Every structure is written in C-alpha cells, then in structure tokens.
mmCIF file of C-alpha atoms in Angstrom:
data_model
loop_
_atom_site.group_PDB
_atom_site.id
_atom_site.type_symbol
_atom_site.label_atom_id
_atom_site.label_comp_id
_atom_site.label_asym_id
_atom_site.label_seq_id
_atom_site.Cartn_x
_atom_site.Cartn_y
_atom_site.Cartn_z
ATOM 1 C CA MET A 21 -12.973 8.394 10.599
ATOM 2 C CA LYS A 22 -14.359 11.504 8.961
ATOM 3 C CA LYS A 23 -11.096 13.300 9.721
ATOM 4 C CA ILE A 24 -9.019 10.854 7.699
ATOM 5 C CA ASN A 25 -11.438 11.068 4.812
ATOM 6 C CA LYS A 26 -10.961 14.842 4.687
ATOM 7 C CA ILE A 27 -7.194 14.870 5.092
ATOM 8 C CA VAL A 28 -5.940 11.742 3.392
ATOM 9 C CA PHE A 29 -8.585 10.940 0.862
ATOM 10 C CA PRO A 30 -9.317 10.732 -1.970
ATOM 11 C CA VAL A 31 -5.936 9.009 -1.645
ATOM 12 C CA LEU A 32 -7.028 5.564 -2.688
ATOM 13 C CA LEU A 33 -9.704 6.898 -5.038
ATOM 14 C CA LEU A 34 -8.135 9.860 -6.835
ATOM 15 C CA MET A 35 -4.484 8.845 -6.651
ATOM 16 C CA THR A 36 -4.763 6.081 -9.223
ATOM 17 C CA VAL A 37 -7.082 7.626 -11.799
ATOM 18 C CA LEU A 38 -5.840 11.225 -11.800
ATOM 19 C CA LEU A 39 -2.158 10.385 -11.765
ATOM 20 C CA CYS A 40 -2.127 7.220 -13.835
ATOM 21 C CA SER A 41 -1.378 9.051 -17.077
ATOM 22 C CA ALA A 42 2.185 9.651 -15.808
ATOM 23 C CA CYS A 43 4.875 7.276 -16.259
ATOM 24 C CA SER A 44 10.936 -2.682 -10.394
ATOM 25 C CA SER A 45 10.371 -4.448 -7.751
ATOM 26 C CA GLY A 46 10.984 -7.984 -9.009
ATOM 27 C CA SER A 47 9.669 -11.259 -7.780
ATOM 28 C CA GLY A 48 11.894 -12.978 -5.277
ATOM 29 C CA THR A 49 13.806 -16.209 -5.547
ATOM 30 C CA ASP A 50 12.051 -19.252 -4.157
ATOM 31 C CA THR A 51 13.695 -20.790 -1.100
ATOM 32 C CA ALA A 52 12.953 -23.808 1.058
ATOM 33 C CA ASN A 53 11.671 -23.069 4.562
ATOM 34 C CA ALA A 54 10.159 -26.017 6.394
ATOM 35 C CA GLY A 55 8.316 -27.048 3.241
ATOM 36 C CA LYS A 56 6.811 -23.612 2.611
ATOM 37 C CA LYS A 57 7.253 -21.736 -0.646
ATOM 38 C CA THR A 58 8.922 -18.452 0.284
ATOM 39 C CA VAL A 59 10.427 -15.423 -1.448
ATOM 40 C CA THR A 60 12.866 -12.779 -0.295
ATOM 41 C CA GLU A 61 11.490 -10.009 -2.520
ATOM 42 C CA VAL A 62 7.931 -8.726 -2.695
ATOM 43 C CA PRO A 63 6.137 -10.417 -5.631
ATOM 44 C CA VAL A 64 4.916 -8.352 -8.590
ATOM 45 C CA LEU A 65 1.275 -9.144 -9.353
ATOM 46 C CA LEU A 66 -0.139 -7.740 -12.616
ATOM 47 C CA ASN A 67 -3.881 -7.843 -13.295
ATOM 48 C CA GLN A 68 -5.455 -5.496 -15.820
ATOM 49 C CA ALA A 69 -8.984 -6.825 -15.259
ATOM 50 C CA GLU A 70 -8.710 -6.227 -11.507
ATOM 51 C CA TYR A 71 -7.528 -2.676 -12.107
ATOM 52 C CA LEU A 72 -10.447 -1.943 -14.438
ATOM 53 C CA LEU A 73 -12.897 -3.377 -11.913
ATOM 54 C CA TYR A 74 -11.333 -1.226 -9.184
ATOM 55 C CA GLN A 75 -11.802 1.853 -11.381
ATOM 56 C CA ASN A 76 -15.383 0.956 -12.236
ATOM 57 C CA ILE A 77 -16.411 0.343 -8.646
ATOM 58 C CA PHE A 78 -14.952 3.552 -7.271
ATOM 59 C CA TYR A 79 -15.491 5.909 -10.223
ATOM 60 C CA ASN A 80 -18.316 4.529 -12.327
ATOM 61 C CA ASN A 81 -20.754 3.518 -9.573
ATOM 62 C CA TYR A 82 -20.438 -0.227 -10.133
ATOM 63 C CA GLY A 83 -20.197 -0.818 -6.388
ATOM 64 C CA PRO A 84 -23.904 -1.547 -5.773
ATOM 65 C CA GLN A 85 -23.783 -4.333 -8.368
ATOM 66 C CA TYR A 86 -21.197 -6.196 -6.287
ATOM 67 C CA GLU A 87 -22.494 -5.519 -2.782
ATOM 68 C CA ASN A 88 -22.963 -8.665 -0.682
ATOM 69 C CA THR A 89 -21.495 -10.932 -3.336
ATOM 70 C CA SER A 90 -18.749 -13.503 -2.813
ATOM 71 C CA VAL A 91 -15.405 -12.450 -4.299
ATOM 72 C CA THR A 92 -11.930 -13.932 -4.621
ATOM 73 C CA LYS A 93 -8.818 -11.779 -5.036
ATOM 74 C CA THR A 94 -5.184 -12.758 -5.439
ATOM 75 C CA GLY A 95 -2.483 -10.192 -4.732
ATOM 76 C CA VAL A 96 0.169 -8.933 -2.358
ATOM 77 C CA PHE A 97 -0.625 -8.624 1.341
ATOM 78 C CA ALA A 98 -0.056 -5.208 2.964
ATOM 79 C CA VAL A 99 -0.924 -3.609 6.291
ATOM 80 C CA ILE A 100 -1.410 0.132 6.812
ATOM 81 C CA GLN A 101 -1.205 1.496 10.340
ATOM 82 C CA ASP A 102 -4.149 3.928 10.415
ATOM 83 C CA ALA A 103 -3.480 6.432 13.195
ATOM 84 C CA TRP A 104 -6.769 8.255 12.698
ATOM 85 C CA ALA A 105 -8.836 5.116 13.193
ATOM 86 C CA GLY A 106 -6.377 3.682 15.712
ATOM 87 C CA LYS A 107 -6.109 0.296 14.029
ATOM 88 C CA PRO A 108 -4.344 -1.616 11.267
ATOM 89 C CA ARG A 109 -5.982 -1.912 7.871
ATOM 90 C CA TYR A 110 -5.341 -4.967 5.716
ATOM 91 C CA TYR A 111 -5.109 -5.006 1.929
ATOM 92 C CA VAL A 112 -4.645 -7.259 -1.056
ATOM 93 C CA TRP A 113 -3.207 -5.367 -4.013
ATOM 94 C CA GLY A 114 -1.470 -5.476 -7.383
ATOM 95 C CA TYR A 115 -0.478 -3.440 -10.443
ATOM 96 C CA LEU A 116 -2.135 -2.689 -13.762
ATOM 97 C CA ASP A 117 1.029 -3.456 -15.753
ATOM 98 C CA ASN A 118 4.812 -3.491 -15.643
ATOM 99 C CA THR A 119 5.109 0.297 -15.398
ATOM 100 C CA GLN A 120 3.920 -0.225 -11.794
ATOM 101 C CA CYS A 121 2.657 3.362 -11.650
ATOM 102 C CA CYS A 122 -1.038 2.362 -11.640
ATOM 103 C CA ASP A 123 -2.269 0.019 -8.952
ATOM 104 C CA TRP A 124 -5.383 -1.482 -7.405
ATOM 105 C CA GLN A 125 -6.069 -2.448 -3.813
ATOM 106 C CA TRP A 126 -8.948 -3.964 -1.858
ATOM 107 C CA GLU A 127 -9.317 -3.514 1.878
ATOM 108 C CA ILE A 128 -10.035 -6.783 3.650
ATOM 109 C CA VAL A 129 -11.398 -7.753 7.061
ATOM 110 C CA PRO A 130 -9.803 -11.129 7.880
ATOM 111 C CA LYS A 131 -11.684 -13.720 9.882
ATOM 112 C CA ASP A 132 -8.510 -14.548 11.782
ATOM 113 C CA GLU A 133 -5.980 -11.732 12.213
ATOM 114 C CA LYS A 134 -3.664 -13.970 14.256
ATOM 115 C CA SER A 135 -2.903 -16.334 11.383
ATOM 116 C CA LEU A 136 -2.043 -13.742 8.728
ATOM 117 C CA PRO A 137 1.242 -14.148 6.823
ATOM 118 C CA PRO A 138 4.047 -11.549 6.770
ATOM 119 C CA THR A 139 3.373 -8.439 4.726
ATOM 120 C CA GLY A 140 4.713 -8.854 1.210
ATOM 121 C CA SER A 141 3.346 -12.392 0.916
ATOM 122 C CA LEU A 142 1.243 -13.421 -2.068
ATOM 123 C CA ILE A 143 -2.254 -14.276 -0.853
ATOM 124 C CA THR A 144 -5.668 -15.316 -2.119
ATOM 125 C CA VAL A 145 -8.613 -13.759 -0.318
ATOM 126 C CA THR A 146 -12.186 -15.046 -0.388
ATOM 127 C CA GLY A 147 -14.975 -13.133 1.317
ATOM 128 C CA THR A 148 -18.017 -10.916 0.897
ATOM 129 C CA PHE A 149 -17.739 -7.557 -0.861
ATOM 130 C CA ALA A 150 -19.646 -5.117 1.301
ATOM 131 C CA LYS A 151 -20.360 -1.436 1.706
ATOM 132 C CA ASP A 152 -19.353 -0.091 5.120
ATOM 133 C CA GLU A 153 -18.719 3.381 6.535
ATOM 134 C CA GLN A 154 -15.791 1.982 8.520
ATOM 135 C CA ALA A 155 -13.982 0.981 5.336
ATOM 136 C CA LEU A 156 -11.452 3.584 4.243
ATOM 137 C CA ASP A 157 -12.960 3.884 0.770
ATOM 138 C CA GLY A 158 -16.485 2.812 1.672
ATOM 139 C CA TYR A 159 -16.143 -0.820 0.558
ATOM 140 C CA TRP A 160 -14.189 -3.775 1.851
ATOM 141 C CA ILE A 161 -14.098 -7.566 1.700
ATOM 142 C CA LYS A 162 -15.463 -8.801 5.004
ATOM 143 C CA ASP A 163 -15.323 -12.224 6.649
ATOM 144 C CA ALA A 164 -12.227 -12.865 4.556
ATOM 145 C CA ASP A 165 -10.454 -16.200 4.440
ATOM 146 C CA VAL A 166 -6.780 -15.589 3.632
ATOM 147 C CA ALA A 167 -4.747 -18.334 1.974
ATOM 148 C CA THR A 168 -0.997 -17.839 1.607
ATOM 149 C CA GLU A 169 0.284 -18.690 -1.854
ATOM 150 C CA THR A 170 3.879 -17.574 -1.307
ATOM 151 C CA GLU A 171 5.246 -16.385 2.024
ATOM 152 C CA TYR A 172 7.507 -13.349 2.173
ATOM 153 C CA ALA A 173 10.695 -14.031 4.113
ATOM 154 C CA GLY A 174 12.805 -10.976 3.255
ATOM 155 C CA ALA A 175 13.749 -7.875 5.200
ATOM 156 C CA THR A 176 10.815 -6.219 6.919
ATOM 157 C CA ALA A 177 9.857 -3.546 9.462
ATOM 158 C CA GLU A 178 6.976 -2.353 11.627
ATOM 159 C CA LEU A 179 5.948 -0.091 8.738
ATOM 160 C CA ASN A 180 6.824 -2.196 5.712
ATOM 161 C CA MET A 181 6.147 0.218 2.879
ATOM 162 C CA LEU A 182 8.173 -1.890 0.445
ATOM 163 C CA ALA A 183 5.236 -4.310 0.652
ATOM 164 C CA MET A 184 2.775 -1.554 -0.333
ATOM 165 C CA SER A 185 1.584 -0.262 -3.679
ATOM 166 C CA GLY A 186 2.448 3.353 -4.429
ATOM 167 C CA THR A 187 -1.066 4.380 -3.420
ATOM 168 C CA LEU A 188 -0.911 2.541 -0.106
ATOM 169 C CA GLU A 189 2.546 3.932 0.630
ATOM 170 C CA ARG A 190 1.152 7.432 0.151
ATOM 171 C CA VAL A 191 -1.514 6.743 2.796
ATOM 172 C CA GLN A 192 1.116 5.482 5.250
ATOM 173 C CA ILE A 193 3.424 8.440 4.599
ATOM 174 C CA LEU A 194 0.574 10.879 5.271
ATOM 175 C CA ASN A 195 -0.144 9.053 8.514
ATOM 176 C CA ILE A 196 3.473 9.570 9.565
ATOM 177 C CA LEU A 197 3.438 13.249 8.586
ATOM 178 C CA TYR A 198 0.159 14.097 10.338
ATOM 179 C CA ASN A 199 0.495 11.799 13.374
ATOM 180 C CA PRO A 200 4.184 11.915 14.300
ATOM 181 C CA ASP A 201 3.748 10.834 17.924
ATOM 182 C CA THR A 202 1.973 7.621 16.917
ATOM 183 C CA PHE A 203 4.887 6.472 14.773
ATOM 184 C CA GLU A 204 7.829 7.782 16.777
ATOM 185 C CA GLY A 205 10.630 5.219 16.810
ATOM 186 C CA LYS A 206 8.858 2.678 14.606
ATOM 187 C CA SER A 207 11.084 0.913 12.104
ATOM 188 C CA PHE A 208 10.203 1.349 8.438
ATOM 189 C CA THR A 209 11.085 0.441 4.892
ATOM 190 C CA ALA A 210 10.155 2.907 2.148
ATOM 191 C CA TYR A 211 10.757 3.652 -1.523
ATOM 192 C CA GLY A 212 10.528 6.727 -3.689
ATOM 193 C CA ARG A 213 12.518 9.315 -5.647
ATOM 194 C CA ILE A 214 14.952 11.925 -4.440
ATOM 195 C CA ALA A 215 13.188 15.317 -4.526
ATOM 196 C CA GLY A 216 16.064 17.359 -3.088
ATOM 197 C CA THR A 217 18.685 17.170 -0.374
ATOM 198 C CA ASN A 218 17.413 14.601 2.151
ATOM 199 C CA LEU A 219 13.892 14.798 0.724
ATOM 200 C CA LEU A 220 11.947 11.787 -0.546
ATOM 201 C CA GLN A 221 8.949 11.988 -2.855
ATOM 202 C CA ASP A 222 6.380 9.723 -4.477
ATOM 203 C CA PRO A 223 8.059 7.044 -6.635
ATOM 204 C CA TYR A 224 6.011 7.963 -9.698
ATOM 205 C CA TYR A 225 4.156 11.272 -9.400
ATOM 206 C CA ASP A 226 5.331 14.815 -8.796
ATOM 207 C CA GLY A 227 3.307 16.742 -6.214
ATOM 208 C CA SER A 228 1.839 13.632 -4.583
ATOM 209 C CA TRP A 229 3.843 13.600 -1.330
ATOM 210 C CA GLN A 230 7.232 14.526 0.063
ATOM 211 C CA ILE A 231 8.848 13.687 3.385
ATOM 212 C CA PRO A 232 12.254 14.663 4.845
ATOM 213 C CA PHE A 233 14.723 11.933 5.714
ATOM 214 C CA ALA A 234 17.951 11.901 7.686
ATOM 215 C CA SER A 235 20.981 9.726 7.013
ATOM 216 C CA ALA A 236 24.503 9.499 8.366
ATOM 217 C CA ALA A 237 25.654 8.814 4.814
ATOM 218 C CA ASP A 238 26.427 11.637 2.382
ATOM 219 C CA THR A 239 23.463 11.684 -0.016
ATOM 220 C CA SER A 240 24.294 15.013 -1.673
ATOM 221 C CA SER A 241 25.487 13.256 -4.818
ATOM 222 C CA LEU A 242 22.085 11.649 -5.445
ATOM 223 C CA ALA A 243 20.461 13.415 -8.363
ATOM 224 C CA ILE A 244 16.854 14.555 -8.185
ATOM 225 C CA GLY A 245 14.687 11.748 -9.510
ATOM 226 C CA THR A 246 16.970 8.932 -8.347
ATOM 227 C CA ASN A 247 14.959 5.931 -7.201
ATOM 228 C CA VAL A 248 15.962 4.830 -3.719
ATOM 229 C CA LEU A 249 15.076 2.400 -0.950
ATOM 230 C CA LEU A 250 15.206 3.615 2.655
ATOM 231 C CA THR A 251 15.270 1.773 5.948
ATOM 232 C CA GLY A 252 15.318 3.447 9.345
ATOM 233 C CA LYS A 253 13.075 4.673 12.163
ATOM 234 C CA ALA A 254 10.367 7.334 12.129
ATOM 235 C CA ALA A 255 11.404 10.473 14.000
ATOM 236 C CA SER A 256 9.214 13.547 14.588
ATOM 237 C CA GLY A 257 7.186 13.039 11.433
ATOM 238 C CA THR A 258 10.236 12.320 9.259
ATOM 239 C CA LEU A 259 12.148 9.240 8.124
ATOM 240 C CA GLY A 260 15.115 9.081 10.473
ATOM 241 C CA ASP A 261 18.376 7.128 10.783
ATOM 242 C CA CYS A 262 18.137 6.051 7.148
ATOM 243 C CA ALA A 263 20.234 3.581 5.243
ATOM 244 C CA VAL A 264 19.870 4.610 1.600
ATOM 245 C CA THR A 265 20.136 2.213 -1.347
ATOM 246 C CA VAL A 266 19.797 3.243 -4.983
ATOM 247 C CA ARG A 267 16.932 1.254 -6.472
ATOM 248 C CA LYS A 268 17.668 -0.492 -9.767
#
C-alpha cells in the first residue's frame, strides 16, 4: 500500500487541484430493459458543491469534521483495478462543471460487492465516511449501500476507463504502465488526446500521463491534441490491438 502511495499518488489529491486551472461525454439515451431505466452512454454528473467539499476534505483539513458521519453521494460508478493492493477499488464520482477537466471522486466500500451495477451506471451511495489507512487517499465511505439510479448498458470492458473520471483514468493507466503482467490481455476502453504517433496522453492536461498504443489502422493523420476513444487489449504495459475513434 505504501508503494502505491509513493508512485501513483498524489494522483487523486494533487491531480485535481494543481491541474484544474487548465482547460463530452454526453448522457445516454434511455432504453427499456425489463423495466429498468438504462443508458448506453456514461452519464455526466455535475456537482459544484461536491467538488468543493472534496477539495476541502483533502486540502483544507476538513476531513476530521466528517469522520464517522453518515453521508449520501450520487454519481457515476467506476472500478479501478489496483495491482499494488491486489484488489478492485470502487468509486462514485462526478465533475465540477461542463468543462469536465475538474472532477471529484469518493472511494466506497460496498456492503454487497455481488449486487453492484455495471460500471458507468448512475448510483446513490449511503454509508459512513471514515478515515482508514487502506483507503487510497486515506478516507472512504464504508458499509456503503449502493442504489442504482440508471443502469449502464453500453459497450464495456474489463478495464472500463470510459466510465472513469480523468483522475481515475490516470490511476488506472499508471497501474497498467507499472504492472504490465497483471493487466496482460485484459480488454479496455480508454479516452485521451493524441500526443504523437501511436501515443495517447491525458485528455485534459499536458505532462500528466502518456501511454503507447498500437492499432492496425493508419493513425498518422491524427493531429496532436485530437480527442480519441480507444478499445483493445493491454499488451506489455501498452494499449494494444486498438480500434481508434475520434471523440466529438
């Protein structure tokens, strides 16, 4: 656990506040599926108050004021595969505003992992905000009840980074880069900007992360800075066998 803190973090803590001065995934179309409300695109959840609270807890020492209190959060459901800890980590997250370059995310510990919805679903989480050394940023919402508001029914993958905030995607990308054997052959979805020939970078911030990708298609005409979506399989710490779509 201490190793990931040194290598990856302050990913969740510094990423948002230091890079936020820079700078769309749209909500999906509702469909009928056995009476459930579903979408085929990851919802966009905007919450300025939640973002400010996130900043205050992690940067302004507000955390102790909220320890062991009951909290309710509504946002998008995401799962990071944490190779250092050897387990999945669950999150509820959203954006500050429509620029989507500044985000907030709360790690959650669900009561029932077996009944969780697909990543990319809109959920409401109720649990106890607690300090814990096992939490990636030192705090998480434990004993969490997870209610599905809208279920995601679109394209997905073992590493569904399209269902992650930019900050969470950065954590997953670093896991792939530093732990290639763990992720070998796993299917993924990802998003970002073209940084060079067959090189993907952070969707919003220069110098945040870069990862090579391979594609059978000719991507040489894609200009640096082009927003793209990738699907494929992880290969030797890179994004392999990629289908590349220009992101509107």
